[in-house]
PDB file of C-alpha atoms and ligand atoms in Angstrom:
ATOM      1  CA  UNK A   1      22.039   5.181  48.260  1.00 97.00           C
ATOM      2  CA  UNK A   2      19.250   8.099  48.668  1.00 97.00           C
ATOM      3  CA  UNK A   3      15.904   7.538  48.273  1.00 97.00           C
ATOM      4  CA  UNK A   4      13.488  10.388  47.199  1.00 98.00           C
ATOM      5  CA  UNK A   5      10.278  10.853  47.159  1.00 97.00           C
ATOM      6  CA  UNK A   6       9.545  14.849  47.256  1.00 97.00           C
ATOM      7  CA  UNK A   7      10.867  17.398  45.310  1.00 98.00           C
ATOM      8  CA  UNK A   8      11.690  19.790  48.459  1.00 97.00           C
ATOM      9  CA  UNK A   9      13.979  16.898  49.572  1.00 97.00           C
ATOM     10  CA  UNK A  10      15.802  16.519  46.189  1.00 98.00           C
ATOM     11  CA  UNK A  11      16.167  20.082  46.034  1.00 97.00           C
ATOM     12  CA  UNK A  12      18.006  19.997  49.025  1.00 97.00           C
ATOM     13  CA  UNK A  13      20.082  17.394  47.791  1.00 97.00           C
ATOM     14  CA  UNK A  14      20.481  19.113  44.304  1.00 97.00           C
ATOM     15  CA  UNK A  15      21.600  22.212  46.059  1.00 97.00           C
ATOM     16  CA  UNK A  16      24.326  20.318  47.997  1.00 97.00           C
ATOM     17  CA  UNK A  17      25.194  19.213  44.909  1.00 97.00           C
ATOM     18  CA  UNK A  18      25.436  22.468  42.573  1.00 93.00           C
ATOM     19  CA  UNK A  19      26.849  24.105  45.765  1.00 95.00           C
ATOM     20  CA  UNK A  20      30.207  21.516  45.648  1.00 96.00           C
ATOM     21  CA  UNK A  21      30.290  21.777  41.791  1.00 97.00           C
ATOM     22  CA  UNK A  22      29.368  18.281  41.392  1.00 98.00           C
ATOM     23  CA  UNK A  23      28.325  17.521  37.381  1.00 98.00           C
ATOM     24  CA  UNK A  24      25.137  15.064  37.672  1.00 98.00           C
ATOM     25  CA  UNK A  25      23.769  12.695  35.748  1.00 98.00           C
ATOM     26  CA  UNK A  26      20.256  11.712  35.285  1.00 99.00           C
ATOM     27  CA  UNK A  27      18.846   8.672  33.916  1.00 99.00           C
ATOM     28  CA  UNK A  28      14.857   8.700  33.990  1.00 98.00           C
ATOM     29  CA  UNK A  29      13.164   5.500  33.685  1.00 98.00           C
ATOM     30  CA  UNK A  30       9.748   3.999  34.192  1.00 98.00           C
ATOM     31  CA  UNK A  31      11.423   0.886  36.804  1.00 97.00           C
ATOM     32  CA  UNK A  32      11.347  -2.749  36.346  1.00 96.00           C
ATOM     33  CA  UNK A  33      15.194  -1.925  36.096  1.00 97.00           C
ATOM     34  CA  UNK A  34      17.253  -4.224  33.668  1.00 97.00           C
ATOM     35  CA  UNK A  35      20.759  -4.680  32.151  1.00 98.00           C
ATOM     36  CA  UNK A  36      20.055  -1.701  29.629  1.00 98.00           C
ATOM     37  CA  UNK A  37      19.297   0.458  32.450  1.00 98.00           C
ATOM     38  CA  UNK A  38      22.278  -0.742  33.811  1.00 98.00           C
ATOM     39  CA  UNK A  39      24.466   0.719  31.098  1.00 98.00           C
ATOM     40  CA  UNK A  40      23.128   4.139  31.045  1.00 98.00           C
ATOM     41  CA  UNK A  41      23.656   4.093  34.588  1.00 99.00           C
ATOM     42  CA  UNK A  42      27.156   2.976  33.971  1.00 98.00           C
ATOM     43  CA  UNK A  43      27.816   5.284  31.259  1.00 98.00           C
ATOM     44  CA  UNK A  44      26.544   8.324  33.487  1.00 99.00           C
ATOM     45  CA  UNK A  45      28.551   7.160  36.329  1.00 98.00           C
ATOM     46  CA  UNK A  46      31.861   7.380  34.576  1.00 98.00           C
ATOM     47  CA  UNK A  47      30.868  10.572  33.128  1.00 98.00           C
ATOM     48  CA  UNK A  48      29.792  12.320  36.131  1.00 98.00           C
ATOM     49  CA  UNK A  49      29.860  13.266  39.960  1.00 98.00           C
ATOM     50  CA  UNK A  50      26.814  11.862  40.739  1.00 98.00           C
ATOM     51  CA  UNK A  51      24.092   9.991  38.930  1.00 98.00           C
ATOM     52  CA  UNK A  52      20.254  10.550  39.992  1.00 98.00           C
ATOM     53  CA  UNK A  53      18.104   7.740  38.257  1.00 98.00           C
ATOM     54  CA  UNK A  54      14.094   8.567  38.520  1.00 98.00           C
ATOM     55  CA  UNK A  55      11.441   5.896  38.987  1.00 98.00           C
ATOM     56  CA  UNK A  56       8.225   6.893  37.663  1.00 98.00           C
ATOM     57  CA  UNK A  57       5.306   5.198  36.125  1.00 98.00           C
ATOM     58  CA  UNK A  58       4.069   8.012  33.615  1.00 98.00           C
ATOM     59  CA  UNK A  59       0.243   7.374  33.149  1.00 97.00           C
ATOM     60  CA  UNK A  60       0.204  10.340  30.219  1.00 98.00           C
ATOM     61  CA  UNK A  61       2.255   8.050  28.549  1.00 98.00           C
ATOM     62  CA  UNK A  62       0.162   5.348  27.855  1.00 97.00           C
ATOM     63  CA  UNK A  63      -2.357   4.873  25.795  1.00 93.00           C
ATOM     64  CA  UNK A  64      -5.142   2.569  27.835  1.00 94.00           C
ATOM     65  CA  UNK A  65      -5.337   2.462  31.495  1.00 96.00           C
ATOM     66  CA  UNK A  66      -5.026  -1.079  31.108  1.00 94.00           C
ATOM     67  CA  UNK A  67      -1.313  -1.058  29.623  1.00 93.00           C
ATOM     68  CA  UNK A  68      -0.357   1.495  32.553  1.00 96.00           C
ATOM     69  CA  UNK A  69      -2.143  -0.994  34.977  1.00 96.00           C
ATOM     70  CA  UNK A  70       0.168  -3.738  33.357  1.00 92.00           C
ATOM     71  CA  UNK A  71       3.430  -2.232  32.995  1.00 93.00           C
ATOM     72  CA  UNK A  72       5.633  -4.020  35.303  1.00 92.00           C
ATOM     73  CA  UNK A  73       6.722  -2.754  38.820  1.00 93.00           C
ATOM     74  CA  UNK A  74       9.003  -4.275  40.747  1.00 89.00           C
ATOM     75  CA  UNK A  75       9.748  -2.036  43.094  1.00 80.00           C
ATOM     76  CA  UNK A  76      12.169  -4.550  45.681  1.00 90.00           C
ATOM     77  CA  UNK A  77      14.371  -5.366  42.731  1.00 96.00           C
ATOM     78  CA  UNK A  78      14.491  -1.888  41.646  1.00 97.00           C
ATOM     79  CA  UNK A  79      15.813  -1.034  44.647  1.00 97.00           C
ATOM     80  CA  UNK A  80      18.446  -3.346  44.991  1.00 97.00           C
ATOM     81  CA  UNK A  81      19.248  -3.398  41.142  1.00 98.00           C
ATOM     82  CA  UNK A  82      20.148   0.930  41.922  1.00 98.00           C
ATOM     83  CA  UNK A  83      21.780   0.014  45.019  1.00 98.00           C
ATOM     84  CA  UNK A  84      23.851  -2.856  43.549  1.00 98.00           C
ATOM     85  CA  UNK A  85      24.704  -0.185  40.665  1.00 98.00           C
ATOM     86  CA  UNK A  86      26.111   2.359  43.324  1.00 98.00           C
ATOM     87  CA  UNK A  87      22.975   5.036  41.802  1.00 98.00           C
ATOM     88  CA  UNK A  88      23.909   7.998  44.650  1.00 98.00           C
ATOM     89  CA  UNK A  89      20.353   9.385  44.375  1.00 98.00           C
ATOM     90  CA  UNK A  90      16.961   7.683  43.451  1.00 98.00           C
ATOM     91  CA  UNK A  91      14.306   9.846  42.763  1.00 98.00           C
ATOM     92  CA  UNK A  92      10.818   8.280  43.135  1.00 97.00           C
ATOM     93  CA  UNK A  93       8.007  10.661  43.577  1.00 98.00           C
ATOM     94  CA  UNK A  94       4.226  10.334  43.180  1.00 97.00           C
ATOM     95  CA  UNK A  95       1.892  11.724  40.366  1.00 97.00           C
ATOM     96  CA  UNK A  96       0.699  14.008  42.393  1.00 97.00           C
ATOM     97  CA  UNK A  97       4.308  16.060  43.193  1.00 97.00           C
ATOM     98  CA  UNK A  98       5.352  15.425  39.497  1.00 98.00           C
ATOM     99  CA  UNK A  99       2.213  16.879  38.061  1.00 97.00           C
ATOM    100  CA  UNK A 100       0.923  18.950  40.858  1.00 94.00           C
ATOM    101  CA  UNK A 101      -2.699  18.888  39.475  1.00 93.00           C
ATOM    102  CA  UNK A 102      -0.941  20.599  36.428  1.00 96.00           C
ATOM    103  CA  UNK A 103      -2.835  19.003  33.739  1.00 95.00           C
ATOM    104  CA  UNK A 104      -1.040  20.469  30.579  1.00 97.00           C
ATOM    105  CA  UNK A 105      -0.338  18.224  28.010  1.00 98.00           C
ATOM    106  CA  UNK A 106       3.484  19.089  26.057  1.00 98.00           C
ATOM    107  CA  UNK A 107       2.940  18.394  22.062  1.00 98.00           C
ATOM    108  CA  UNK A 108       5.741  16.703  20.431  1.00 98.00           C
ATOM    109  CA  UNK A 109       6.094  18.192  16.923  1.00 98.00           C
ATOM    110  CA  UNK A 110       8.510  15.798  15.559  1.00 98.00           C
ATOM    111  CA  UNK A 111       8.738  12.871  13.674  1.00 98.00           C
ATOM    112  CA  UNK A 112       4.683  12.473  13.786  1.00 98.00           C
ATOM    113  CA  UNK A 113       2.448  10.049  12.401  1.00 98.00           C
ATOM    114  CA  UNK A 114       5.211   7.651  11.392  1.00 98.00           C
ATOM    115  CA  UNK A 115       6.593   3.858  13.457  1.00 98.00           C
ATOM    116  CA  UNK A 116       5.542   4.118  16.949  1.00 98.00           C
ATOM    117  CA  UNK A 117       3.842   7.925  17.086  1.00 98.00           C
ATOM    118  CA  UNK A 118       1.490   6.553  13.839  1.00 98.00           C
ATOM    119  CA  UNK A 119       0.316   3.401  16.521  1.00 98.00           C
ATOM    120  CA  UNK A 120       0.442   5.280  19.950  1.00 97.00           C
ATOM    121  CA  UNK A 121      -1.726   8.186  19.471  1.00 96.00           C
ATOM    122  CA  UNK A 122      -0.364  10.911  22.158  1.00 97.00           C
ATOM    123  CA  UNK A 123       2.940   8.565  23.790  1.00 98.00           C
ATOM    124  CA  UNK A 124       5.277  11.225  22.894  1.00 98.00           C
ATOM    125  CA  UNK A 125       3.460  14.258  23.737  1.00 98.00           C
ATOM    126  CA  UNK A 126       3.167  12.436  27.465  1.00 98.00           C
ATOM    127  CA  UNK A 127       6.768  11.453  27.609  1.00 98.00           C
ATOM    128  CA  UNK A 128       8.325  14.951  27.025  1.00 98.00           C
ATOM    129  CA  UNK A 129       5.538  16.418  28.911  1.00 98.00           C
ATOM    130  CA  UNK A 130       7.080  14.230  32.305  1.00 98.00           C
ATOM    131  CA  UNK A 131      10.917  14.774  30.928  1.00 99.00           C
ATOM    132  CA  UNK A 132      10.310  18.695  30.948  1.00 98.00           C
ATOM    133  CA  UNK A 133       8.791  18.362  34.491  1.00 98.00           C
ATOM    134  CA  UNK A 134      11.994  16.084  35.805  1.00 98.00           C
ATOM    135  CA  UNK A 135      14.372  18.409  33.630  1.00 98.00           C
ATOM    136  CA  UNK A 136      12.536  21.720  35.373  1.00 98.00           C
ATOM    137  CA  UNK A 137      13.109  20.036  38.667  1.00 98.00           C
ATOM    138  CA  UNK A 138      16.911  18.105  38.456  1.00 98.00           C
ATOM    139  CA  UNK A 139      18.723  20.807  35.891  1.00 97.00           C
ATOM    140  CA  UNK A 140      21.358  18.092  35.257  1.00 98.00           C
ATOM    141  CA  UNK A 141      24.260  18.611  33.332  1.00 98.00           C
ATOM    142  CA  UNK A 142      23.687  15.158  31.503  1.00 98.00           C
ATOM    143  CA  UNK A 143      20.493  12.812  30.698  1.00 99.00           C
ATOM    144  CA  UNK A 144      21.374   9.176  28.895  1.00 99.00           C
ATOM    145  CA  UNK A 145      18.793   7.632  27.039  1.00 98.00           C
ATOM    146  CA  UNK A 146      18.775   4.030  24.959  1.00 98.00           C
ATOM    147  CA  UNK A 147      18.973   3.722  21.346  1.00 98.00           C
ATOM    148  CA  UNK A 148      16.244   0.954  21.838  1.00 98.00           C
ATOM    149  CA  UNK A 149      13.475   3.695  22.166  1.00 98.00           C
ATOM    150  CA  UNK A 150      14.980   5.384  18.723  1.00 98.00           C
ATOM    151  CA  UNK A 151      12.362   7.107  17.857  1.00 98.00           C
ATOM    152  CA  UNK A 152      12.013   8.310  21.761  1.00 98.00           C
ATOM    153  CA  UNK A 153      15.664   9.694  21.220  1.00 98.00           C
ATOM    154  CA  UNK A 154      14.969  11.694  18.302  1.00 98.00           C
ATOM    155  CA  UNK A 155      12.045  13.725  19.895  1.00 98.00           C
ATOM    156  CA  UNK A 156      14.028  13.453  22.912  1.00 98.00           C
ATOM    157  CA  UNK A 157      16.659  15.537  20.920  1.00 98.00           C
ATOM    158  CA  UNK A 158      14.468  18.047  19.339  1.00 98.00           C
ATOM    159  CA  UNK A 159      12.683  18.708  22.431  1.00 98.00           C
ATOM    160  CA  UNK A 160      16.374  19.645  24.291  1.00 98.00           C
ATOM    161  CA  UNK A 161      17.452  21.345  21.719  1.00 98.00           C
ATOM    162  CA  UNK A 162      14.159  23.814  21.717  1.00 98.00           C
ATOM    163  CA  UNK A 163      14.115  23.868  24.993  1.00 98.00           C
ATOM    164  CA  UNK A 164      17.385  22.668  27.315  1.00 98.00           C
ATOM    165  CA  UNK A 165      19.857  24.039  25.870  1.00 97.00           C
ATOM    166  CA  UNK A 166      22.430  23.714  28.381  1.00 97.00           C
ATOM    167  CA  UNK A 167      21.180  19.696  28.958  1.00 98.00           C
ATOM    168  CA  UNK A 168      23.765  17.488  27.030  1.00 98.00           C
ATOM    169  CA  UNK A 169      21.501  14.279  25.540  1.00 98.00           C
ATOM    170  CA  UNK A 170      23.864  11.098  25.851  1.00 98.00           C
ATOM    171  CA  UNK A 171      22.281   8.132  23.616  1.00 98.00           C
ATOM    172  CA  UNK A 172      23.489   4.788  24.463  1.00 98.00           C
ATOM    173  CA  UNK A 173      23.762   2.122  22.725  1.00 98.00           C
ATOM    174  CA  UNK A 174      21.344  -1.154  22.877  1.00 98.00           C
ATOM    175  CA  UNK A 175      21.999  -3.852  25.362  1.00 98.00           C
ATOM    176  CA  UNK A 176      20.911  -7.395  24.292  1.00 98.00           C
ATOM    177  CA  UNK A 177      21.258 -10.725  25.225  1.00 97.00           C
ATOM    178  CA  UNK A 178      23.017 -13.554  24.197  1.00 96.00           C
ATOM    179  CA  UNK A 179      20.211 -14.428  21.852  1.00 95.00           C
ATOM    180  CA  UNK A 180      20.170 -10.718  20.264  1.00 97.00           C
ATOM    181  CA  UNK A 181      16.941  -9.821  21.651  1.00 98.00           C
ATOM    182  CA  UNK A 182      17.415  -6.199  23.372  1.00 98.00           C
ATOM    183  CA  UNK A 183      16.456  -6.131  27.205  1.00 98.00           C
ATOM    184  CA  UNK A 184      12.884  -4.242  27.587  1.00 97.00           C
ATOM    185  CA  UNK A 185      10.959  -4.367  31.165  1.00 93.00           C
ATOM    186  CA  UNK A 186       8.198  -5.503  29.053  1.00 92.00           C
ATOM    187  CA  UNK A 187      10.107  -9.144  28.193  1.00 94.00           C
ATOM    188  CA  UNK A 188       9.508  -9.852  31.560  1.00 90.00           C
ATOM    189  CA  UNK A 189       5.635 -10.250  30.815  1.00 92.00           C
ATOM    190  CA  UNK A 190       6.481 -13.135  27.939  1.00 96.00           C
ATOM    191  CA  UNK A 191       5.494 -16.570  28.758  1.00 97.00           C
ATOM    192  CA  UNK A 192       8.469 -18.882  28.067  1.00 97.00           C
ATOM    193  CA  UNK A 193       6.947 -20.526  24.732  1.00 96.00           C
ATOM    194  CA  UNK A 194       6.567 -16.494  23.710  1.00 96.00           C
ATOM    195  CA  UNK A 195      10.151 -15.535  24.623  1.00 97.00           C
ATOM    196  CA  UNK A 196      11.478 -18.541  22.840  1.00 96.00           C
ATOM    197  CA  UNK A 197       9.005 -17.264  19.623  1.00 96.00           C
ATOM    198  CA  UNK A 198      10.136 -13.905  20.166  1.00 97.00           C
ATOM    199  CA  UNK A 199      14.162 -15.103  19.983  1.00 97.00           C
ATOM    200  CA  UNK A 200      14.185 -17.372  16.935  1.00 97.00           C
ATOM    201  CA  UNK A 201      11.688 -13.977  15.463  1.00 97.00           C
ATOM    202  CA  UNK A 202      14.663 -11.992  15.701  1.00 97.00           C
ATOM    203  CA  UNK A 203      17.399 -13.892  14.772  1.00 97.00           C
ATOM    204  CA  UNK A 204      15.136 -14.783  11.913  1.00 98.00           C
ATOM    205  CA  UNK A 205      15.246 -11.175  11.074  1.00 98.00           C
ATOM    206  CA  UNK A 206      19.215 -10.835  11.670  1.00 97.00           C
ATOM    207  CA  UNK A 207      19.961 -13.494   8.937  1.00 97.00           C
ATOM    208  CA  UNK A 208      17.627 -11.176   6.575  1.00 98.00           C
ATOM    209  CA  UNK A 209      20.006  -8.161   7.461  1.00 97.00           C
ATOM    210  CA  UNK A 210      22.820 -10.034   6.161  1.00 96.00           C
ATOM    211  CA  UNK A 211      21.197 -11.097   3.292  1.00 95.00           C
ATOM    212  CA  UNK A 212      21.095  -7.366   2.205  1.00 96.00           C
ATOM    213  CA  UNK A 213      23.501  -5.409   0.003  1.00 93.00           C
ATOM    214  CA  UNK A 214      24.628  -2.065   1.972  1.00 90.00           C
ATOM    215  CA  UNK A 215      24.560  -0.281  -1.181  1.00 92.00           C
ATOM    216  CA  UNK A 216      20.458  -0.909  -1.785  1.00 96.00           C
ATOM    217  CA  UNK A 217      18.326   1.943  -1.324  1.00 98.00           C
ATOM    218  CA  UNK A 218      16.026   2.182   1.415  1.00 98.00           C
ATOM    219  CA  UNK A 219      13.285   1.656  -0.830  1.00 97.00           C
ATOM    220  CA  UNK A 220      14.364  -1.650  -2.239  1.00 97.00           C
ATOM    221  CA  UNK A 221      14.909  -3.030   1.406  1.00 98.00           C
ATOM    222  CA  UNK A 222      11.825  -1.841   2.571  1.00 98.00           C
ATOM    223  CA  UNK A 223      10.145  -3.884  -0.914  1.00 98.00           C
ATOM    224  CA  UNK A 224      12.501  -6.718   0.798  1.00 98.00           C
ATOM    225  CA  UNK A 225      11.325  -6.072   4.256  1.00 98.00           C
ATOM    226  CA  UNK A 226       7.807  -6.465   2.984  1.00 97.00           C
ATOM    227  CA  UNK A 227       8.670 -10.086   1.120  1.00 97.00           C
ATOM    228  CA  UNK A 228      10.186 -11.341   4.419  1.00 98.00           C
ATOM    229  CA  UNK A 229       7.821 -10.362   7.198  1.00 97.00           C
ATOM    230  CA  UNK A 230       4.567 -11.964   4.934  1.00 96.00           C
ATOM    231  CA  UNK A 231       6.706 -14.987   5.648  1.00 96.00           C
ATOM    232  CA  UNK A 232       6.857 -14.810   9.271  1.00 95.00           C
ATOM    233  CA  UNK A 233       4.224 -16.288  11.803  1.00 88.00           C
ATOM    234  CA  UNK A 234       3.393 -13.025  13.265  1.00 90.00           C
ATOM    235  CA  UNK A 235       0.203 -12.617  15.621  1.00 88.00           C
ATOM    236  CA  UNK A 236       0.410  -8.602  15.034  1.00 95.00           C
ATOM    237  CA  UNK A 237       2.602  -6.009  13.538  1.00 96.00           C
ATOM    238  CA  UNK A 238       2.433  -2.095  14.112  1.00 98.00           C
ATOM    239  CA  UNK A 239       5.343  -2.124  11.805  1.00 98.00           C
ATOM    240  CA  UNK A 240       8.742  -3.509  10.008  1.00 98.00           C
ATOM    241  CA  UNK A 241      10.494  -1.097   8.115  1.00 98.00           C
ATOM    242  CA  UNK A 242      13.688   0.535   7.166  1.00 98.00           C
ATOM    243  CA  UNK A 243      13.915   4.320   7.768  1.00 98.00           C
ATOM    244  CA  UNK A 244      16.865   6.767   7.501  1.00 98.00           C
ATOM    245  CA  UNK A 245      19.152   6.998  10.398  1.00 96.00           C
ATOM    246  CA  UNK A 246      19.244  10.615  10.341  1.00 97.00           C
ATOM    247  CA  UNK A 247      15.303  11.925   9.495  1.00 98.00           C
ATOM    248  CA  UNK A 248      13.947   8.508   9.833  1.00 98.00           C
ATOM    249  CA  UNK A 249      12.770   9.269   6.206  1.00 98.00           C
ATOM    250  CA  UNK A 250      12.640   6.463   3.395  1.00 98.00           C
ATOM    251  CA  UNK A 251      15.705   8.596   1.330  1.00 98.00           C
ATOM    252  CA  UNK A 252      19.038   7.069   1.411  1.00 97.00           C
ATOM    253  CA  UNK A 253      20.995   4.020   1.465  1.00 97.00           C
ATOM    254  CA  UNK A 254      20.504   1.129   3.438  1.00 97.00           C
ATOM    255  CA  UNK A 255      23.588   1.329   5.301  1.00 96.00           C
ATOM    256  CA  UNK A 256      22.446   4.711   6.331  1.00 97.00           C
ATOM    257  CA  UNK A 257      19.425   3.300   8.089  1.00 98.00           C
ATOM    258  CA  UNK A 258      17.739   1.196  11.075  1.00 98.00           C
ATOM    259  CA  UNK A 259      15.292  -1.344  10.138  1.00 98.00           C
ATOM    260  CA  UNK A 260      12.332  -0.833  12.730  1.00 98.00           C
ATOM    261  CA  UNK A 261       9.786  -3.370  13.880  1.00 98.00           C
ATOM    262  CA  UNK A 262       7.011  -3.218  16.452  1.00 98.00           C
ATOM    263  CA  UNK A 263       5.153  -7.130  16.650  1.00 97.00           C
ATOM    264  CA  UNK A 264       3.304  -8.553  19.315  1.00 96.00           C
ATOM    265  CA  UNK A 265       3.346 -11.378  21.306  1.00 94.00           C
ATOM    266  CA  UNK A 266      -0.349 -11.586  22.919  1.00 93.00           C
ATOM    267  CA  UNK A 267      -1.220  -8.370  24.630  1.00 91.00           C
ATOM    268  CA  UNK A 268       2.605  -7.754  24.263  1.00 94.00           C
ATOM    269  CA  UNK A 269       4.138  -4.905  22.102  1.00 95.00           C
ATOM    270  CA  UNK A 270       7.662  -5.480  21.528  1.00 96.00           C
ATOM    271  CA  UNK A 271       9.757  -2.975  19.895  1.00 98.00           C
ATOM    272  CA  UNK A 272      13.300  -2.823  18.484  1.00 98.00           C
ATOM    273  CA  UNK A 273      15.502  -1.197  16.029  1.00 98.00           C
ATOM    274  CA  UNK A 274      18.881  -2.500  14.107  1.00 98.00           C
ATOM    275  CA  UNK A 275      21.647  -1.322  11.975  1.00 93.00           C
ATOM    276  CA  UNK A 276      22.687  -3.187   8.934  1.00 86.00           C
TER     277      UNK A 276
HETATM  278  O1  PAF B   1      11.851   5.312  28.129  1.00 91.27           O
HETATM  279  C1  PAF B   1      11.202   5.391  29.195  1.00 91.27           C
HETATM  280  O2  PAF B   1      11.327   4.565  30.108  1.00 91.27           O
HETATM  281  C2  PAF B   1      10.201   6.528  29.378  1.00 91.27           C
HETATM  282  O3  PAF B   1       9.588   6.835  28.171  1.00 91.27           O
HETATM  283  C3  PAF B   1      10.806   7.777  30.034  1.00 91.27           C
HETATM  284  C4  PAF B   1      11.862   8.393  29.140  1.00 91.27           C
HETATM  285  C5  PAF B   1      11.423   7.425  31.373  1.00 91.27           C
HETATM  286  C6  PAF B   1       9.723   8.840  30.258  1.00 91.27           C
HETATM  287  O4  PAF B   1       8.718   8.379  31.114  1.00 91.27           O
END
């Protein structure tokens, strides 16, 4: 496996590539690599030539220096996690070549003020602000994203569709654990008595999907939603709530839409979305 830190290297690399008529497959993540990375990297593995996967810690992204300080790095594991995944290329440059003292900030225009955009003031507008820098730079044929980050996936969309035409979004499904929970680099920061919260949380919250009928309106789960999570020993919630599949709008039927929660455990902001 390649390892990458400048963008004249890559380009080399990327050349090679286009020049051979190899299709390539990117997968961007932030590291502290885990079994949901593993299946986008799977998925663009079997659909492509080659698949680059990008380590980068996006500080625009965040929304205090001390959650960026924080996030978890492991870069060792990262390392061997690509490696052990047969990645051909990892890309892993610095702030300084991604933003090349270019300090415009993208504006997402989508899906504002509502789950996570309404709590993280600016997140989106820093996450397609790196993904047009990395999609400037890579011109894959393919990018794969998770359907954990939903809300991610829809801007994500949007923001292609404006502006990469040619760039064919692949959305993968959630990985999650035996228990249910979905794997997120930021479990990694849960104390044990927190994880074990966290689990019996969510399962708590499976047995309430089952309890509904599909054929409710997403209005009358979300009155639901409301009884159940009053009921629940949460420290902090950004938000629990069912929203169209589609628009992520509050029209429709239940079976047409994701129930969304953001809690906390401590410091830690734990996201996740499920289908009926
Ligand atoms: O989902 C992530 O890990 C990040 O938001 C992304 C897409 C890699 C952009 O920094």
């Amino acid at each position: 496996m390649l390892i990458i830190k400048d963008i004249s290297n890559l380009k080399s690399y990327l050349t090679a590539y286009q020049n051979r008529k190899y299709s390539i497959g990117f997968v961007p993540t932030m590291g502290a690599l885990h079994k949901g990375h593993g299946e986008l990297i799977k998925k663009s593995k079997n659909d492509n030539h080659k698949t680059i996967v990008s380590i980068f810690v996006n500080e625009k992204q965040f929304n205090s220096k001390e959650d960026f300080n924080s996030y978890p790095r492991n870069k060792g594991l990262d390392y061997e996690f690509c490696s052990n995944n047969d990645v051909d290329l990892l890309f892993e440059p610095s702030a300084e070549e991604i933003y090349n003292n270019d300090g415009t900030i993208l504006k997402n225009v989508n899906f504002k003020n509502i789950l996570c955009d309404k709590f993280r003031k600016g997140h989106f507008d820093g996450v397609i602000t790196v993904l047009d820098k990395f999609f400037t730079i890579i011109k894959s044929n393919k990018v794969y994203f998770g359907e954990k980050d939903y809300q991610q996936l829809k801007i994500i969309e949007k923001f292609i569709l404006k502006k990469y035409k040619s760039l064919q979004l692949v959305s993968v499904p959630t990985k999650r654990s035996e228990e249910g929970i979905a794997y997120s680099s930021r479990n990694e920061k849960l104390s044990k008595k927190q994880l074990q919260d966290f689990v019996s949380f969510h399962q708590k919250v499976e047995n309430f999907l089952k309890s509904l009928e599909k054929t409710f309106d997403i209005e009358i789960a979300n009155q639901k939603a409301k009884d159940f999570i009053v009921e629940q020993d949460i420290e902090e919630l950004d938000y629990f709530e069912f929203r169209n599949n589609d628009d992520l709008s509050f029209n429709g039927k239940v079976s047409e839409s994701r129930l969304f929660y953001a809690i906390y455990k401590g410091k830690i902001r734990l996201i996740d979305n499920l289908k009926i």
